mmCIF file of C-alpha atoms and ligand atoms in Angstrom:
data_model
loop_
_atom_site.group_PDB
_atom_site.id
_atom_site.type_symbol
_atom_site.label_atom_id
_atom_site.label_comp_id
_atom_site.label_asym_id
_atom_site.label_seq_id
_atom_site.Cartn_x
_atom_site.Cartn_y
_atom_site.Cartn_z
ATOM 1 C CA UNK T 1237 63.084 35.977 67.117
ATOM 2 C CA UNK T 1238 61.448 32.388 67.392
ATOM 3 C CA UNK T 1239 60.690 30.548 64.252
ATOM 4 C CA UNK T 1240 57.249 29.849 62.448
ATOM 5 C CA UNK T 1241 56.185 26.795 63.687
ATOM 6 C CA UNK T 1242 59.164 26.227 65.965
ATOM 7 C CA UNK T 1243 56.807 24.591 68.844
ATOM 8 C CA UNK T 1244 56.838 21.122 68.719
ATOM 9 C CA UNK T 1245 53.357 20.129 70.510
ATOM 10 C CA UNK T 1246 51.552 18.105 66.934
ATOM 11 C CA UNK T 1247 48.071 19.351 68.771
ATOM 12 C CA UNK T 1248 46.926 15.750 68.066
ATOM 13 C CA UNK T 1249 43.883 16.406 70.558
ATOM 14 C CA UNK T 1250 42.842 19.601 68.787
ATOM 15 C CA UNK T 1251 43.017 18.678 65.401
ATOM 16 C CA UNK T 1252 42.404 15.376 65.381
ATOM 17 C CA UNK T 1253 39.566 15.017 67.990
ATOM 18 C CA UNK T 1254 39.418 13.781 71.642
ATOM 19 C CA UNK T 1255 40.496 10.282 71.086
ATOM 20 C CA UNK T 1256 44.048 11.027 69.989
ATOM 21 C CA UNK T 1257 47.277 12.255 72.611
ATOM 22 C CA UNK T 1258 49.568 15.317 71.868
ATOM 23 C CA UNK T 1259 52.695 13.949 71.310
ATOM 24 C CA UNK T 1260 54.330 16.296 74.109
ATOM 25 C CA UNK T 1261 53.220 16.689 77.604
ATOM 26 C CA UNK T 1262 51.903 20.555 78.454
ATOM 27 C CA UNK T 1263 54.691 22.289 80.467
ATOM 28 C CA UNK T 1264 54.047 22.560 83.908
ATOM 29 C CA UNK T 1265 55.041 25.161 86.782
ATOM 30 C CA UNK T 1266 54.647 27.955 84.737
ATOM 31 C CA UNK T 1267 52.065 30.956 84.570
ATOM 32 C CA UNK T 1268 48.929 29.567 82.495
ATOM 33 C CA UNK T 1269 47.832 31.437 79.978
ATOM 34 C CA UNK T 1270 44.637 31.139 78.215
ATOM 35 C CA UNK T 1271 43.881 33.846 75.812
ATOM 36 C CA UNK T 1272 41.500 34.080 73.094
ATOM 37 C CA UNK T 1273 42.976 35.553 69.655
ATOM 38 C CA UNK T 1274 40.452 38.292 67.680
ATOM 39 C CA UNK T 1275 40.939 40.068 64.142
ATOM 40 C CA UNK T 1276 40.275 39.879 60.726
ATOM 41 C CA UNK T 1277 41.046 37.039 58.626
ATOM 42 C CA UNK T 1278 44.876 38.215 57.394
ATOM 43 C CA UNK T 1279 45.424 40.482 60.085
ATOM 44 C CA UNK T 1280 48.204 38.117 61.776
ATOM 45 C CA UNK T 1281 46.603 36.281 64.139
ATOM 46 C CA UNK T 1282 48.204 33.337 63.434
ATOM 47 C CA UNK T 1283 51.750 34.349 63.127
ATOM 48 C CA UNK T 1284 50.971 36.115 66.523
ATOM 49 C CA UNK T 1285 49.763 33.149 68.047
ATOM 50 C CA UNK T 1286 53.335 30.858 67.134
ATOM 51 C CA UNK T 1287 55.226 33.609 68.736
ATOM 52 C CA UNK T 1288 53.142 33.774 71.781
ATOM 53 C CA UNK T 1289 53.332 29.940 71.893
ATOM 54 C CA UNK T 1290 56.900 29.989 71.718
ATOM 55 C CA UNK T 1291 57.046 32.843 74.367
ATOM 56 C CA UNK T 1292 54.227 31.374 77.011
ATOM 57 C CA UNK T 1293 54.042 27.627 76.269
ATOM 58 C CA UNK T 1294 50.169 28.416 75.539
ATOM 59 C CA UNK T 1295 49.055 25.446 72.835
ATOM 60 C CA UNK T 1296 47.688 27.063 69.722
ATOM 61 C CA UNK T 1297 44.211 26.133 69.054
ATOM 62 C CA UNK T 1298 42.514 26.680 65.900
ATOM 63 C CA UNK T 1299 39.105 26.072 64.370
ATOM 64 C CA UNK T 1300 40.135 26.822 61.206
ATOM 65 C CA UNK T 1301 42.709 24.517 61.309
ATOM 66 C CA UNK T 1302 40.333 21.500 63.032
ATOM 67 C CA UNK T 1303 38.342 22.378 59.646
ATOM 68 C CA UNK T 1304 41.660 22.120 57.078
ATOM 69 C CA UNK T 1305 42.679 18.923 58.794
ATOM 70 C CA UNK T 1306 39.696 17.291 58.443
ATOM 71 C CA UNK T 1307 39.274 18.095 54.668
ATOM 72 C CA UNK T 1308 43.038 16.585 53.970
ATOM 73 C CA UNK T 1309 42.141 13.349 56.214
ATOM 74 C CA UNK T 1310 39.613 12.173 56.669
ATOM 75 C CA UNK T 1311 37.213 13.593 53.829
ATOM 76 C CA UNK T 1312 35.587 10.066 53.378
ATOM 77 C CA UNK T 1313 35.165 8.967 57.299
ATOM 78 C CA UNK T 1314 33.724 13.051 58.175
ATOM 79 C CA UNK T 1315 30.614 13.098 60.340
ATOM 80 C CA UNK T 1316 28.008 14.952 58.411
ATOM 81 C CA UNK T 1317 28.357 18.426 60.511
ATOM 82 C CA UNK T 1318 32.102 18.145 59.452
ATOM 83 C CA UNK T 1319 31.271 17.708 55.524
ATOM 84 C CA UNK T 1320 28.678 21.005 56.190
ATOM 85 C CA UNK T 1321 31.404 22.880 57.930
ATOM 86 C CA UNK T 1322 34.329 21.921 55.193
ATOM 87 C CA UNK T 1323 31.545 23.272 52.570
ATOM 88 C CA UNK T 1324 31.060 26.751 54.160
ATOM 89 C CA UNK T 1325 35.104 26.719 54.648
ATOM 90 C CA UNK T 1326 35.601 26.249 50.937
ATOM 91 C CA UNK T 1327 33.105 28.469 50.375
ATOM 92 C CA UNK T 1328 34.112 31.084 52.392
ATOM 93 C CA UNK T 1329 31.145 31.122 54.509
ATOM 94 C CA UNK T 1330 31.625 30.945 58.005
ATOM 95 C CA UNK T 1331 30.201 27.157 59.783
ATOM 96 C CA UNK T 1332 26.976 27.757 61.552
ATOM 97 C CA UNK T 1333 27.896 28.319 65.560
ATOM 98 C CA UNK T 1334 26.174 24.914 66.732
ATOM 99 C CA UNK T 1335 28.666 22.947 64.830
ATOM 100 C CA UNK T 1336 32.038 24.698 65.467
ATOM 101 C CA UNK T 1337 30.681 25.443 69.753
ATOM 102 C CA UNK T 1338 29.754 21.084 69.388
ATOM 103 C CA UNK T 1339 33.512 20.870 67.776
ATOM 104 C CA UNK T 1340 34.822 22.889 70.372
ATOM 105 C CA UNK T 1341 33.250 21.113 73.666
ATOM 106 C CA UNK T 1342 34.409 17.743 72.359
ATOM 107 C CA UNK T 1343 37.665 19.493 72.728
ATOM 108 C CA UNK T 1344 37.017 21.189 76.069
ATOM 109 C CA UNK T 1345 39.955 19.078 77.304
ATOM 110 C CA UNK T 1346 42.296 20.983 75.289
ATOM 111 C CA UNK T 1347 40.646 24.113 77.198
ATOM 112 C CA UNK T 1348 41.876 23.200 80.728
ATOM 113 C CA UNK T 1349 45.089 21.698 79.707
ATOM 114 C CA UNK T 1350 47.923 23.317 81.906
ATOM 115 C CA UNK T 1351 49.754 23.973 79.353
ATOM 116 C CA UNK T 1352 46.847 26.865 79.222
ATOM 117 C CA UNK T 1353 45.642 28.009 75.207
ATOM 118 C CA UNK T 1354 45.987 30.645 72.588
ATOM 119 C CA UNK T 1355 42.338 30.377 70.877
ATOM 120 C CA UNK T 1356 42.719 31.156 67.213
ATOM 121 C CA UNK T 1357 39.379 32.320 65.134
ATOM 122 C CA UNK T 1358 37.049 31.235 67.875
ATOM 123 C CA UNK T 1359 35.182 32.480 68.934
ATOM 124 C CA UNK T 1360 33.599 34.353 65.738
ATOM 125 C CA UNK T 1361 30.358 35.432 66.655
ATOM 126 C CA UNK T 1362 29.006 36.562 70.002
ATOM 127 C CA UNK T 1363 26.817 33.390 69.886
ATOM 128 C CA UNK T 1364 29.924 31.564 70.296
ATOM 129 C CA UNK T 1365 31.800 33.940 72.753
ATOM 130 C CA UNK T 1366 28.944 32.793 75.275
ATOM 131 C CA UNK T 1367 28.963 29.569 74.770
ATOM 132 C CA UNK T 1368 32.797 29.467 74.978
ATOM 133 C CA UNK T 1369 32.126 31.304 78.541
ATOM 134 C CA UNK T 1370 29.619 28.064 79.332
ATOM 135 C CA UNK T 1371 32.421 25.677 78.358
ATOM 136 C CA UNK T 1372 35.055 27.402 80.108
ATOM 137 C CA UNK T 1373 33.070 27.368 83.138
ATOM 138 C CA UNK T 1374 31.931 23.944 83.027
ATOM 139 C CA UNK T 1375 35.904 23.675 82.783
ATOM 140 C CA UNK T 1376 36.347 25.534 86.059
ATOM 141 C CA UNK T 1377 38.873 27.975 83.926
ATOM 142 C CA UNK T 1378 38.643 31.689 83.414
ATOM 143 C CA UNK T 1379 40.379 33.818 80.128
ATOM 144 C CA UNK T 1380 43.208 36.187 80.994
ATOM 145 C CA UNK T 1381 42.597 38.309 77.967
ATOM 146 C CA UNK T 1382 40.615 38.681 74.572
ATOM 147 C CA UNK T 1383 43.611 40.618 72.412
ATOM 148 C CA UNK T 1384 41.901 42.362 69.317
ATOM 149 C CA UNK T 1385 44.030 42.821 65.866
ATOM 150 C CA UNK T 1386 43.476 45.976 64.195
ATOM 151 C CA UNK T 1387 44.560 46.880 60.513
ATOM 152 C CA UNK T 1388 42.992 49.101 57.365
ATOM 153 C CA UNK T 1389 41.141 46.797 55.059
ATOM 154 C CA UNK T 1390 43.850 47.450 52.152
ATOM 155 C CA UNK T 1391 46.404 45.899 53.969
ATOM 156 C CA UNK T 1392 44.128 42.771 55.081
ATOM 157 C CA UNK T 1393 43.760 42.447 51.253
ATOM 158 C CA UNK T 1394 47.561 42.104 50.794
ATOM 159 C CA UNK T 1395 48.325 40.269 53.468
ATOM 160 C CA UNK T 1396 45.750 37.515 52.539
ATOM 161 C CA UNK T 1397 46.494 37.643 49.021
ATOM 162 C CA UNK T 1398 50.592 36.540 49.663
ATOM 163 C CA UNK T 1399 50.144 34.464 52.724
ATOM 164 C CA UNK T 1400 51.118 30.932 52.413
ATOM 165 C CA UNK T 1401 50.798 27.892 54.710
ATOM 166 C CA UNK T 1402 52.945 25.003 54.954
ATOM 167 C CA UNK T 1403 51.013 21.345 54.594
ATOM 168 C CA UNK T 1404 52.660 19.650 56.973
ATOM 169 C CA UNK T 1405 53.172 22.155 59.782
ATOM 170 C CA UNK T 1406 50.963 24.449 59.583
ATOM 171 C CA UNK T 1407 53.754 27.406 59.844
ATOM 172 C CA UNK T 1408 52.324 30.852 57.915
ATOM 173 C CA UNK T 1409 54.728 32.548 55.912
ATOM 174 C CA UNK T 1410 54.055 35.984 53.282
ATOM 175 C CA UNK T 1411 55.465 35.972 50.200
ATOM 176 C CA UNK T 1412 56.829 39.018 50.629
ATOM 177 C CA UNK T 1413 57.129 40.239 54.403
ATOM 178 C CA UNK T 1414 57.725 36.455 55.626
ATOM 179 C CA UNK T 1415 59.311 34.453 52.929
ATOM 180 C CA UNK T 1416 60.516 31.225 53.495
ATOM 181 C CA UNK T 1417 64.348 30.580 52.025
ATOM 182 C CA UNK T 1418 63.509 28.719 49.450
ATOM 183 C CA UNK T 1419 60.392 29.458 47.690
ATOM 184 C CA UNK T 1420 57.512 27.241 48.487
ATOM 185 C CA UNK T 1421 59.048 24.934 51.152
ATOM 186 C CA UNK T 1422 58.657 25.537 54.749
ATOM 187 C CA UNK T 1423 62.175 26.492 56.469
ATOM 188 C CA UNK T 1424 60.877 24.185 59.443
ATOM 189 C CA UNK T 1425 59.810 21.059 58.286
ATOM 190 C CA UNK T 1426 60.371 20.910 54.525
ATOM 191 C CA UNK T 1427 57.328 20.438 53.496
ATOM 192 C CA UNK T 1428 55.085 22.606 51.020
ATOM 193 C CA UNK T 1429 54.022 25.750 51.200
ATOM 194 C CA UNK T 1430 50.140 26.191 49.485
ATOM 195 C CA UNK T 1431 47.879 29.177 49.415
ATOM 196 C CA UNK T 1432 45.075 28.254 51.257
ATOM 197 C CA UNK T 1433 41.646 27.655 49.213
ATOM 198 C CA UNK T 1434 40.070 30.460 51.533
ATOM 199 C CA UNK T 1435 42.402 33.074 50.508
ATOM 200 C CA UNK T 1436 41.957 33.470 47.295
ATOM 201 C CA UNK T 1437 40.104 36.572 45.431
ATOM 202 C CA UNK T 1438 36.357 35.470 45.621
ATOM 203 C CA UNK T 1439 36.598 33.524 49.217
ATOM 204 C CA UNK T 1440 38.672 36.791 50.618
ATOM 205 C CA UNK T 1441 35.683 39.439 49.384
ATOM 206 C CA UNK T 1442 33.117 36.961 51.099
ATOM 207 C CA UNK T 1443 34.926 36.518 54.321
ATOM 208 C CA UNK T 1444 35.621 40.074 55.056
ATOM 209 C CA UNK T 1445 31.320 40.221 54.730
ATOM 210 C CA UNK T 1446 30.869 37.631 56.982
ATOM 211 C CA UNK T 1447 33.626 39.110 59.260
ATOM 212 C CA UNK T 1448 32.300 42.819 59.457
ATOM 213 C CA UNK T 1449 28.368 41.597 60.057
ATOM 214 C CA UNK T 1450 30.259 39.303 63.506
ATOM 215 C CA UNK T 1451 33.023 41.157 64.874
ATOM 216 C CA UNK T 1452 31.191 44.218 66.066
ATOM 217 C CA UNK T 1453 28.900 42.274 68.818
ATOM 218 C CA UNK T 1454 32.260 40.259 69.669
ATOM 219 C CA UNK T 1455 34.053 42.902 70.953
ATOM 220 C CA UNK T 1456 31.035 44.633 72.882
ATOM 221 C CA UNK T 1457 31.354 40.776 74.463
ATOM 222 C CA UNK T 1458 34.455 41.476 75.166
ATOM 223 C CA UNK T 1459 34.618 44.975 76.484
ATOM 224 C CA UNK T 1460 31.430 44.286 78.335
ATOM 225 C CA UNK T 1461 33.740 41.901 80.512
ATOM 226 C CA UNK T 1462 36.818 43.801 80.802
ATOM 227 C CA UNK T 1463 38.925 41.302 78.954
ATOM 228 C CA UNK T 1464 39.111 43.667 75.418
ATOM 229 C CA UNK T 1465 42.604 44.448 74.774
ATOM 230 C CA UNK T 1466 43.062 46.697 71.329
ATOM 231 C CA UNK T 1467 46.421 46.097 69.319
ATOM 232 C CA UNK T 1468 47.497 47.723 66.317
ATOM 233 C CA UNK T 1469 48.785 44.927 63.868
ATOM 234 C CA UNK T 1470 50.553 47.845 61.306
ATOM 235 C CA UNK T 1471 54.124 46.772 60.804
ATOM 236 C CA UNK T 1472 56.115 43.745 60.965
ATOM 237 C CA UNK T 1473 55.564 40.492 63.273
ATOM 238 C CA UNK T 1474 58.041 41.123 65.812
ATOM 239 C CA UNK T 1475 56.413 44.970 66.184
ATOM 240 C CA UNK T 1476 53.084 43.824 66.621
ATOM 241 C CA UNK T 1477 54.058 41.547 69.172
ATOM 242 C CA UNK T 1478 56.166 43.999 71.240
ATOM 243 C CA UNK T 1479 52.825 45.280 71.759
ATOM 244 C CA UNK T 1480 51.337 42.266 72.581
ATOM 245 C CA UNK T 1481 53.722 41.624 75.004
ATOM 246 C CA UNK T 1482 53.102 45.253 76.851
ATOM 247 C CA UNK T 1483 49.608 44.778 76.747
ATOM 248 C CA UNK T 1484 49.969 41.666 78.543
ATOM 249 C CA UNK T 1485 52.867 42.955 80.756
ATOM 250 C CA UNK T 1486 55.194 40.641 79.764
ATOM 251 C CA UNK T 1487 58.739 41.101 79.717
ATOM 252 C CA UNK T 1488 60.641 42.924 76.603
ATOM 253 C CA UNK T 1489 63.801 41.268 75.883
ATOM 254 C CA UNK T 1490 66.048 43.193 73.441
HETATM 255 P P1 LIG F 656 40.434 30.643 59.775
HETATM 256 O O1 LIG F 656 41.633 29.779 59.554
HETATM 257 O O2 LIG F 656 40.212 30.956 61.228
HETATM 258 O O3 LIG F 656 40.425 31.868 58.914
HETATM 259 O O4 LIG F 656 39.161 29.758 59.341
HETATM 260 C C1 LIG F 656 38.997 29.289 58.033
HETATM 261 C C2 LIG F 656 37.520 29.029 57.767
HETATM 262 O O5 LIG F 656 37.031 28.022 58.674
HETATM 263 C C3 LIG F 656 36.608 30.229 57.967
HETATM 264 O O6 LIG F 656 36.558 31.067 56.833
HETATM 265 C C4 LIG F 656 35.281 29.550 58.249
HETATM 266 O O7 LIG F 656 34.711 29.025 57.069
HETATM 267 C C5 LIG F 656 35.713 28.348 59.095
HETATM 268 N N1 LIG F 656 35.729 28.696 60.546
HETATM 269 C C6 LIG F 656 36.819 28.593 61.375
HETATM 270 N N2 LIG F 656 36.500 28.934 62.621
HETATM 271 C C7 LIG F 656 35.189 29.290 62.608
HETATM 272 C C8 LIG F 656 34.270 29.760 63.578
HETATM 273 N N3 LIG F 656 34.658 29.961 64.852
HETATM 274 N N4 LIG F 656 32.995 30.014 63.209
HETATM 275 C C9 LIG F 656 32.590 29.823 61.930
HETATM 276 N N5 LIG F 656 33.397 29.402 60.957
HETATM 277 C C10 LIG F 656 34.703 29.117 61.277
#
């Protein structure tokens, strides 16, 4: 099984904004994939999304993450719409869609890289699943797939309550079903492993709010346009994405 983190690619463009260079180039020659990543906050989407990565070459794009960087950075130099959008993070309010869609098409590079994309909590609302369509468009590039991560709310809970993050990184790890080997440093890089602001007690009850009022529109998005593909995320990582990988008829290897 691959390794959190174990892709190199420091998603400089993403993270950092359009001005900066990944420091690897996109492989080339393969099949692209560009596939956008759906579920609950906790649900795995993120531990999904390294495997994937490490299976397809797909970069791993997240907003969340554009949103963490920027708060550990560059708090002082922020534009205004990022000090809004690092509020409602903290918070745990989700950023208004006109500042994470403006974040997004100052990225649009990242979006018809060859190297293809694994979108990662965006699009959250079905405000921003058509403007993602727009941007994609404008991009002359088309999604393979919208894969949706289903699990019982009392497991979310759990999961989001143990899940750590490494600072440097970025690899997700579980306290208890993904546990680094020592505790509190990341296996990959060394660095340390935090719980993020978002997931703790009062930001978790507010997020799964925000979540259930979204996520119901999103999929009817989805569905409408034959892209909706349903997995159960019950069991461990390398379970869930055996089914990912059948749902997107890729090759088992035992
Ligand atoms: P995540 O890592 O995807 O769980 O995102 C962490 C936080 O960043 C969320 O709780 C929101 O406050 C914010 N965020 C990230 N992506 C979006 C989005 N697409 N729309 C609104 N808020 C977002």
């Amino acid at each position: 099984m691959s390794t959190p983190g174990s892709y190199s690619n420091d998603r400089a463009a993403w993270l950092k904004g359009p001005g900066h260079r990944c420091s690897e180039a996109p492989a080339r020659g393969k099949r692209v994939w560009r596939l956008v990543l759906l579920g609950p906050p906790g649900v795995g989407k993120g531990t999904q999304a390294q495997l994937l990565c490490d299976e397809l070459g797909s970069c791993h794009l997240s907003t969340g993450d554009v949103f963490r960087a920027a708060r550990s950075m560059e708090m002082d130099k922020a534009s205004p719409a990022m000090v809004t959008a690092i509020e409602c993070m903290v918070g745990g309010k989700l950023v208004p869609d006109l500042t994470v869609v403006n974040l997004v098409k100052e990225r649009a590079k990242c979006l018809r890289c060859v190297g293809g994309f694994l979108l990662d909590g965006f699009p959250r609302t079905a405000a921003q699943a058509g403007s993602l369509e727009e941007i994609l468009q404008s991009q002359g590039v088309t999604l393979n797939a919208a894969l949706y991560f289903e699990l019982p709310l009392e497991q979310l809970r759990t999961r989001l309550s143990g899940r750590r993050t490494c600072g440097r990184c970025k690899a997700v790890y579980h306290v208890a079903n993904r546990a680094s080997a020592v505790a509190g440093v990341c296996d990959t890089c060394g660095g340390d492993l935090v719980q993020r602001e978002d997931d703790r007690e009062e930001a978790i009850e507010k997020r799964m709010v925000a979540y259930n009022l979204t996520m119901e529109p999103l999929l009817t998005f989805y569905a409408e346009r034959k892209l909706l593909m349903r997995i159960s995320a019950a069991g461990s990582p390398d379970q869930v994405f055996t089914r990912v990988k059948v749902a997107l008829g890729l090759p088992i290897h035992e």
